[in-house]
GROMACS .gro file of N, CA and C in nm:
model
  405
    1UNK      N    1   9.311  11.851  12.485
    1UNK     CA    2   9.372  11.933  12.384
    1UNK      C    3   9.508  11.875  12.344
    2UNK      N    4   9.570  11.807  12.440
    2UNK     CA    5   9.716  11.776  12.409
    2UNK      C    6   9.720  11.641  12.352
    3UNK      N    7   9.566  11.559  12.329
    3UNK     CA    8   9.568  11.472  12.281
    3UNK      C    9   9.540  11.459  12.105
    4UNK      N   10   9.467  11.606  12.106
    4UNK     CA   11   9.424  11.638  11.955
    4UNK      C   12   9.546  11.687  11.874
    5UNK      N   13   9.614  11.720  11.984
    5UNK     CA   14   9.721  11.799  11.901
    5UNK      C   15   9.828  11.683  11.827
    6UNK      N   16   9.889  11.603  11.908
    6UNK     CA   17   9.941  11.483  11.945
    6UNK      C   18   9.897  11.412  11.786
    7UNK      N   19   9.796  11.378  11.795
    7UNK     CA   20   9.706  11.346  11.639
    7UNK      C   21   9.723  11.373  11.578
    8UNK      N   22   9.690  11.535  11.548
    8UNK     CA   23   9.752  11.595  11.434
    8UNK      C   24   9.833  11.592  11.398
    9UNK      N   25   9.959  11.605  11.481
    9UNK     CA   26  10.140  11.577  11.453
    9UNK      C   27  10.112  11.442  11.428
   10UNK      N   28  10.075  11.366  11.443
   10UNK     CA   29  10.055  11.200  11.397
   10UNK      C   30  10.001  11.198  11.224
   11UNK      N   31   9.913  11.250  11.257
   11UNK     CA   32   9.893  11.292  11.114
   11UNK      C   33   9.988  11.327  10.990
   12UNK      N   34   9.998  11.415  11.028
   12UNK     CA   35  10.098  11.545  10.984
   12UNK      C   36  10.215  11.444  10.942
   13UNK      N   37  10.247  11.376  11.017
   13UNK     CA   38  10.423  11.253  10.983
   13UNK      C   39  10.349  11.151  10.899
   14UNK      N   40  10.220  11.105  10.927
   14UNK     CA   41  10.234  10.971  10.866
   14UNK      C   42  10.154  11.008  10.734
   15UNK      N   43  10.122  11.119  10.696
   15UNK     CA   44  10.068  11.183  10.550
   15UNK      C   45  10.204  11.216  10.505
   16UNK      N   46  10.310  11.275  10.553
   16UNK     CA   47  10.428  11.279  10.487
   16UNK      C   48  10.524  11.161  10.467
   17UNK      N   49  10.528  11.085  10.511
   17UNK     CA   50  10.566  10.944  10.505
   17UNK      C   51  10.486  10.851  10.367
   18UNK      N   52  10.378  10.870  10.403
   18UNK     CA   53  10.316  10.819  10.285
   18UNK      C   54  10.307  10.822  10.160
   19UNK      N   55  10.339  10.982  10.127
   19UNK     CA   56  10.343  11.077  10.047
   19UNK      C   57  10.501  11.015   9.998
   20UNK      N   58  10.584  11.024  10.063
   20UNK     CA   59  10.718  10.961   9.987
   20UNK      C   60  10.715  10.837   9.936
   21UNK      N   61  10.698  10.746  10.046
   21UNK     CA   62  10.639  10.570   9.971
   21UNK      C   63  10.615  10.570   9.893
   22UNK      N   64  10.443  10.664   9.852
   22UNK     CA   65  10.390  10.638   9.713
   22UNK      C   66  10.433  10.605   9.621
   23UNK      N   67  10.566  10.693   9.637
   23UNK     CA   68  10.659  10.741   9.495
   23UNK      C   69  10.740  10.597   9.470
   24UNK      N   70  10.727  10.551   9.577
   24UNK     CA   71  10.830  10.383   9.568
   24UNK      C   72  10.725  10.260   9.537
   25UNK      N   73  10.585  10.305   9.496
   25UNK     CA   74  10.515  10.183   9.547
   25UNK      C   75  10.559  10.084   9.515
   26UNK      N   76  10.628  10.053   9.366
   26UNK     CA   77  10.694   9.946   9.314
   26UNK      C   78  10.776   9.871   9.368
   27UNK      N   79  10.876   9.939   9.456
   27UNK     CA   80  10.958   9.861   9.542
   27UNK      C   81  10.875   9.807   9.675
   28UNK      N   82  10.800   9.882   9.739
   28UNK     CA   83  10.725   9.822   9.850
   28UNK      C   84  10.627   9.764   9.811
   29UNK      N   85  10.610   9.721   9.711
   29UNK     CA   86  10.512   9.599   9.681
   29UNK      C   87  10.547   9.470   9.627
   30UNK      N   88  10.668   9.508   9.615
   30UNK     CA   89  10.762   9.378   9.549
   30UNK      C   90  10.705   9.280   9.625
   31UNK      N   91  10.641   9.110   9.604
   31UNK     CA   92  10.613   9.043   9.668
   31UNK      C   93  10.506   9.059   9.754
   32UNK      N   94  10.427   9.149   9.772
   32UNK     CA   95  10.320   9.127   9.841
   32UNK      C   96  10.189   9.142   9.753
   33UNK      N   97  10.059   9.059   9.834
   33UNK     CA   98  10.000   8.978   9.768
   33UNK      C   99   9.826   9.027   9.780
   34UNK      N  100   9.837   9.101   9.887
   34UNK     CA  101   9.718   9.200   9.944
   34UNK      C  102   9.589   9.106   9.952
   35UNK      N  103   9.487   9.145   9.936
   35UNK     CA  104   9.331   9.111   9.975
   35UNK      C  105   9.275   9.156   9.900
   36UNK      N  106   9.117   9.131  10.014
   36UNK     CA  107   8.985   9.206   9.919
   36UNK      C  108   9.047   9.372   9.886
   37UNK      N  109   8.984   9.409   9.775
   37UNK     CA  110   9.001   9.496   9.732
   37UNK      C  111   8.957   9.639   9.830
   38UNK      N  112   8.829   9.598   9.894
   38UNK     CA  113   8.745   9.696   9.969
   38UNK      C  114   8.817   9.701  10.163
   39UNK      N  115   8.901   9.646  10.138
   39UNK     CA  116   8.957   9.650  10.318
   39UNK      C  117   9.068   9.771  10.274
   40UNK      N  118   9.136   9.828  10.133
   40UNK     CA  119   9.265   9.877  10.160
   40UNK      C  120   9.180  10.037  10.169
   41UNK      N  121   9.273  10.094  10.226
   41UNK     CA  122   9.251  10.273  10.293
   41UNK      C  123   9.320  10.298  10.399
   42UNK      N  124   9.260  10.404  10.453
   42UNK     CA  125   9.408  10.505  10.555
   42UNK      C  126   9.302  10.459  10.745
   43UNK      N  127   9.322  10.421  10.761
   43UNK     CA  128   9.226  10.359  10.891
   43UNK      C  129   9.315  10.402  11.047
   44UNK      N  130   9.222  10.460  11.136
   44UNK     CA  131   9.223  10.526  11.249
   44UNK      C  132   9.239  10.406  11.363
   45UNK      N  133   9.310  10.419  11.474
   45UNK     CA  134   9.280  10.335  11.552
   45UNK      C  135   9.140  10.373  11.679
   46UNK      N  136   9.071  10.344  11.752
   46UNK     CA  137   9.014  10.347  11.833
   46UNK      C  138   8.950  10.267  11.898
   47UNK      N  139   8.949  10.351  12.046
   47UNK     CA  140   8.914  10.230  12.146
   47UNK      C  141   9.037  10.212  12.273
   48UNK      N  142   9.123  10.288  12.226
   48UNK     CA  143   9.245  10.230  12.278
   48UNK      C  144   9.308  10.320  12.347
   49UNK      N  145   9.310  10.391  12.523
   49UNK     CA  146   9.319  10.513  12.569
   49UNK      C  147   9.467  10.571  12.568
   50UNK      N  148   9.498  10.642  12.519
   50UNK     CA  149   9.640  10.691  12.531
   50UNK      C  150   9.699  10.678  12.431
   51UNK      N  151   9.652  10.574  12.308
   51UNK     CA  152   9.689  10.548  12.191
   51UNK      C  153   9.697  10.605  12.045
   52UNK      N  154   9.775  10.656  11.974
   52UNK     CA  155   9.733  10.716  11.857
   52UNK      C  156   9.772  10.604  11.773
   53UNK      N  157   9.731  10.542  11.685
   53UNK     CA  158   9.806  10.504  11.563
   53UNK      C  159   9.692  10.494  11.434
   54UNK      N  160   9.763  10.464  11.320
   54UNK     CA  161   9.704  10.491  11.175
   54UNK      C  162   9.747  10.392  11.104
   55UNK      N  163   9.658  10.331  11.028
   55UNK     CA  164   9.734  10.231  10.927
   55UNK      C  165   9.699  10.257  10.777
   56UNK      N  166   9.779  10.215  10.691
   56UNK     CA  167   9.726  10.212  10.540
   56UNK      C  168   9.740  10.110  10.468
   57UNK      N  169   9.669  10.058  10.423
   57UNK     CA  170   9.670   9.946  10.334
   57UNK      C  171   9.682   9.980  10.211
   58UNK      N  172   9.741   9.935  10.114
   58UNK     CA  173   9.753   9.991   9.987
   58UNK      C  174   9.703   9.841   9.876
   59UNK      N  175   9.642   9.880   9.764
   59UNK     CA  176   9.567   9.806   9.732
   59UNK      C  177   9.629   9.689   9.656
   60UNK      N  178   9.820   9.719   9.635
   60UNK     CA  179   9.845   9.642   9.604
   60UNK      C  180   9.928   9.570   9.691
   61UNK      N  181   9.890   9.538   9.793
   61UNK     CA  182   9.914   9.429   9.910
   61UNK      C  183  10.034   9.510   9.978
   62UNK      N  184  10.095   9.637  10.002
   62UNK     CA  185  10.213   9.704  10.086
   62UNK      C  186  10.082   9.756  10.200
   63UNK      N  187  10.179   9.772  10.320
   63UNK     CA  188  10.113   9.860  10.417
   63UNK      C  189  10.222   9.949  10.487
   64UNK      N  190  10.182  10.069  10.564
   64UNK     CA  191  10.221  10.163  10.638
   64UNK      C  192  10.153  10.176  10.771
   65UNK      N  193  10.231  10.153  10.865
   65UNK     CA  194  10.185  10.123  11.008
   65UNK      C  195  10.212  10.233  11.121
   66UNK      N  196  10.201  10.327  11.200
   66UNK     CA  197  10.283  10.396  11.294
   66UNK      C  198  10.166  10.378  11.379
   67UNK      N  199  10.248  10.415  11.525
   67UNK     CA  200  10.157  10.393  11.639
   67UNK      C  201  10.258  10.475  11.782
   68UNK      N  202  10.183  10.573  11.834
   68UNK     CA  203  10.264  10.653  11.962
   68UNK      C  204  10.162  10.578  12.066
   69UNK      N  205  10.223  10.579  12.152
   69UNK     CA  206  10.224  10.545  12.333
   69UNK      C  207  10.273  10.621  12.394
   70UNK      N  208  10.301  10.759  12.460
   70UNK     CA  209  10.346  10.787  12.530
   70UNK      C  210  10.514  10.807  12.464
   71UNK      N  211  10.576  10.760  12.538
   71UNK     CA  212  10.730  10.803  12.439
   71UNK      C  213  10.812  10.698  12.361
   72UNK      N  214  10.687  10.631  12.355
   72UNK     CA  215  10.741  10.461  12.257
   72UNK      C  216  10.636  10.480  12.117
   73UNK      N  217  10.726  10.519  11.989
   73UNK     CA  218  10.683  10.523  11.887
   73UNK      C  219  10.731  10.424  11.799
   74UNK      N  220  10.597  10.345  11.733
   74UNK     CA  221  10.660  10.232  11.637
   74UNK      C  222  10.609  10.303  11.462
   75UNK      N  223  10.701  10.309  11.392
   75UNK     CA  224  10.664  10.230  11.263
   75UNK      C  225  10.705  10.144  11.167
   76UNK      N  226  10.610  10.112  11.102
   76UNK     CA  227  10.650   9.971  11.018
   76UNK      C  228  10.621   9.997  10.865
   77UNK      N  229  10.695   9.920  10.798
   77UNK     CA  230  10.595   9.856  10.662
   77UNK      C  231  10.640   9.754  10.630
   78UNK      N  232  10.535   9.684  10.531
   78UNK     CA  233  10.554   9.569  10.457
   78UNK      C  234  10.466   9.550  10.383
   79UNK      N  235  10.426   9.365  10.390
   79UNK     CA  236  10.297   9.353  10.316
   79UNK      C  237  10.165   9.301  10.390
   80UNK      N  238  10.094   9.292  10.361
   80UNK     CA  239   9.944   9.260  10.413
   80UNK      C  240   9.889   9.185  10.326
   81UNK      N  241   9.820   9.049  10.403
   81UNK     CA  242   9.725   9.008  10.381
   81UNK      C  243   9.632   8.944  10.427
   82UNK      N  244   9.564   8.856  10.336
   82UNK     CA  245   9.422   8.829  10.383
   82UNK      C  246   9.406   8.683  10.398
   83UNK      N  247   9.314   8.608  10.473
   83UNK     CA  248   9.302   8.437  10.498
   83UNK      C  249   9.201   8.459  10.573
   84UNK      N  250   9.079   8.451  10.521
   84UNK     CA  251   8.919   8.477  10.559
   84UNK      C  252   8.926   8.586  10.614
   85UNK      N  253   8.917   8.581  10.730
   85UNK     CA  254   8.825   8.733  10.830
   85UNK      C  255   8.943   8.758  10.914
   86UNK      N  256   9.109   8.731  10.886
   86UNK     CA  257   9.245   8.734  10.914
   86UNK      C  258   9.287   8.856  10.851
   87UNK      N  259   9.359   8.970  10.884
   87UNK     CA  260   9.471   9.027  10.805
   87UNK      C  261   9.547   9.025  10.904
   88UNK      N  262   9.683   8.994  10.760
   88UNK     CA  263   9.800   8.948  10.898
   88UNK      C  264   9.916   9.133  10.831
   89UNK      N  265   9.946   9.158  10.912
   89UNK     CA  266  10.080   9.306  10.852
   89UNK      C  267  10.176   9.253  10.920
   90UNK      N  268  10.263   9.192  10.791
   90UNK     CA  269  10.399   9.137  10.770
   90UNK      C  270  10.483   9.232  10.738
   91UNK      N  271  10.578   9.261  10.878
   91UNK     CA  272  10.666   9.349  10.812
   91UNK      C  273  10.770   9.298  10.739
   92UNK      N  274  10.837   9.440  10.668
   92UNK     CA  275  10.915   9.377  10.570
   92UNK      C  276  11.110   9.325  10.624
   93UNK      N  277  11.129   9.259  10.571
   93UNK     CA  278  11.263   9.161  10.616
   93UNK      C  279  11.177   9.057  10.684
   94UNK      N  280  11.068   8.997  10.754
   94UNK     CA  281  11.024   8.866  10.792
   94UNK      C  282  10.929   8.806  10.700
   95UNK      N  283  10.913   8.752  10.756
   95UNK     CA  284  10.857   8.617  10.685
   95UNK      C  285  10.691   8.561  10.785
   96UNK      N  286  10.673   8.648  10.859
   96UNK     CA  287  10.543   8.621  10.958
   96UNK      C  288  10.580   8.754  11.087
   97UNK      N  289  10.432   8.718  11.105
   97UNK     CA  290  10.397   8.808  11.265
   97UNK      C  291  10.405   8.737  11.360
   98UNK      N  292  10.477   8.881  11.457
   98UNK     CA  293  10.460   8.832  11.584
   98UNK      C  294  10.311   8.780  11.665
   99UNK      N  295  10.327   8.697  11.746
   99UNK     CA  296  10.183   8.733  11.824
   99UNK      C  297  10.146   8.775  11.949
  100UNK      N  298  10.239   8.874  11.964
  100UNK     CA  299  10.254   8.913  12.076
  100UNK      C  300  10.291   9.065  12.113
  101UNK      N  301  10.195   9.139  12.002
  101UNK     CA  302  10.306   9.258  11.941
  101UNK      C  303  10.206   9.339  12.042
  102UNK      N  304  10.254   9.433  12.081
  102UNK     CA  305  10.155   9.557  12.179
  102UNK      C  306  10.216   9.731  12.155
  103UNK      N  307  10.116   9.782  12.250
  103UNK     CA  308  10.160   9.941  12.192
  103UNK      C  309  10.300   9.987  12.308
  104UNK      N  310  10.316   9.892  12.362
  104UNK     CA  311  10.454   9.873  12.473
  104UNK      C  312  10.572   9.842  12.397
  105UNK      N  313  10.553   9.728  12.273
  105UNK     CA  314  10.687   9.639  12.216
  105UNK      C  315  10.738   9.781  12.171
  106UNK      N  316  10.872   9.752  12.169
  106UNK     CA  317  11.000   9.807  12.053
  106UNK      C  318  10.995   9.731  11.946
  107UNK      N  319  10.972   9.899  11.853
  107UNK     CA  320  10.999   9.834  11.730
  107UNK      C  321  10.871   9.744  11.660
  108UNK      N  322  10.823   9.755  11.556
  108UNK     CA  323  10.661   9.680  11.494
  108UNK      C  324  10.732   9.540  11.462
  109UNK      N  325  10.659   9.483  11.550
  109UNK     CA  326  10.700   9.332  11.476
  109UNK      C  327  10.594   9.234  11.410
  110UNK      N  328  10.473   9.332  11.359
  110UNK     CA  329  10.422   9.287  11.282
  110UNK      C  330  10.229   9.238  11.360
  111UNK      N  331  10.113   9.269  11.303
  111UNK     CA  332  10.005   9.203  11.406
  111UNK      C  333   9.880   9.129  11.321
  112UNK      N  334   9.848   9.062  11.389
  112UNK     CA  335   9.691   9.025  11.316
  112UNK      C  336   9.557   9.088  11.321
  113UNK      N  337   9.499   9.116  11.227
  113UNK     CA  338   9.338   9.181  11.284
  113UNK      C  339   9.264   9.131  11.215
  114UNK      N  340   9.113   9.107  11.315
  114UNK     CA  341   9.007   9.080  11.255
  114UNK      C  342   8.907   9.113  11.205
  115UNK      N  343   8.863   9.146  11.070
  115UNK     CA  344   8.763   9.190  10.945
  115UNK      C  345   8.644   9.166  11.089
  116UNK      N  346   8.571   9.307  11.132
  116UNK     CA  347   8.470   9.317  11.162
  116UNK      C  348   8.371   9.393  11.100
  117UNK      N  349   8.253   9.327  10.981
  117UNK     CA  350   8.214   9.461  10.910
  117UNK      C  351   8.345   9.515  10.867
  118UNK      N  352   8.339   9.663  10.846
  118UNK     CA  353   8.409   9.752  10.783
  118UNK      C  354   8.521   9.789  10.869
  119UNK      N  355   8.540   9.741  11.001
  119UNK     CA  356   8.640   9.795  11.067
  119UNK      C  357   8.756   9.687  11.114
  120UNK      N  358   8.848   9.716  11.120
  120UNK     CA  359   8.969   9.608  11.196
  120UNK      C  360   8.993   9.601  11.308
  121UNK      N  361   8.988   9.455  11.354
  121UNK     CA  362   9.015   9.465  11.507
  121UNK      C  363   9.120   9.416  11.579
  122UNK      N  364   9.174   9.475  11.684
  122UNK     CA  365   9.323   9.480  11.678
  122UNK      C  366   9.257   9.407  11.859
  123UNK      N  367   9.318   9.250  11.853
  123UNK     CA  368   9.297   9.176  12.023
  123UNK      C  369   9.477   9.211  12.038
  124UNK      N  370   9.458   9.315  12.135
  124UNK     CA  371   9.599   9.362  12.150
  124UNK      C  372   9.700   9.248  12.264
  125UNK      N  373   9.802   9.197  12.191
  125UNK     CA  374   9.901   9.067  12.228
  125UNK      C  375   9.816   8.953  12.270
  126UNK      N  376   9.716   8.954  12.220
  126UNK     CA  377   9.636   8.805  12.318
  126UNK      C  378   9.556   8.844  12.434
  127UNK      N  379   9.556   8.997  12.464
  127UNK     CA  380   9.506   8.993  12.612
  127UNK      C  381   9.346   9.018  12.606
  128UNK      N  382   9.241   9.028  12.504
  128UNK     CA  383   9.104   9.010  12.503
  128UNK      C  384   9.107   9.167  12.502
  129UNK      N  385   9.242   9.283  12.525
  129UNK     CA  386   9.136   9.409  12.517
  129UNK      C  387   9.168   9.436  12.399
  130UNK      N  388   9.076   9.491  12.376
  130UNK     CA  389   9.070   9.514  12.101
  130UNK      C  390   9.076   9.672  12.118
  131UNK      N  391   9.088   9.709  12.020
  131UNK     CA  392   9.131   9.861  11.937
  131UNK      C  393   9.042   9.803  11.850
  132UNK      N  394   8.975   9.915  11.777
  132UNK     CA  395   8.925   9.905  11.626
  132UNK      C  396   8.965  10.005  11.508
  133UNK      N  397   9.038   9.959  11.429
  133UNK     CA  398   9.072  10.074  11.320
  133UNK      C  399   8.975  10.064  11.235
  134UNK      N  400   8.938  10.189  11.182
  134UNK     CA  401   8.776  10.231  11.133
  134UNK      C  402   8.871  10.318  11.032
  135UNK      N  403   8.842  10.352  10.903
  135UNK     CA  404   8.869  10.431  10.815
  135UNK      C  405   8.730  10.550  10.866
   0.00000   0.00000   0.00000
């Protein structure tokens, strides 16, 4: 129960968060370059125990990232994109991702996932265990 709830308040922030962006998309898209058209949407993480996070891709290459652990909350934005079966979420002020980013780091420093079918797969810092964000 305290995990559904948890969600919902996850929810609940990153629909209101989004909801303001929108209104900026122009500025948060400045420079970014996006992908296939059919990868952008509001995508769930799972797979990943203890984990909540949500991502959004927006179709004109900006993204919105948050993710709770326990009492380490990240969020991010920037831009996103694509290089075959690659999306890389570049946050904004850099210039590339980390590769080493986990639901432990401070602070989003940015991750890669891999186009599986319809879902994204998140090989969390290199260590072989994946998350899948599924819209």
């Amino acid at each position: 129960m305290r995990h559904i709830f948890r969600l919902l308040l996850l929810s609940a922030v990153f629909a209101t968060g989004a909801a303001c962006v929108s209104a900026q998309t122009g500025i948060a898209a400045v420079g970014c370059r996006g992908g296939h058209e059919r990868l952008a949407g509001h995508y769930y993480l799972n797979g990943v125990m203890e984990v909540g996070s949500e991502l959004l891709l927006r179709k004109d290459g900006s993204f919105e990232f948050m993710l709770a652990y326990g009492a380490n909350d990240q969020y991010g934005k920037g831009c996103w994109a694509q290089d075959g079966n690659k999306i890389s979420l570049v946050p904004a002020g850099r210039s590339r991702v980390s590769g080493r980013h986990t639901p432990d780091s401070r602070g989003f420093t940015g991750i890669v996932l891999d186009v599986e079918g319809r879902a994204l797969v998140w090989n969390i810092g290199g260590s072989g265990y994946k998350g899948r964000y599924e819209k």
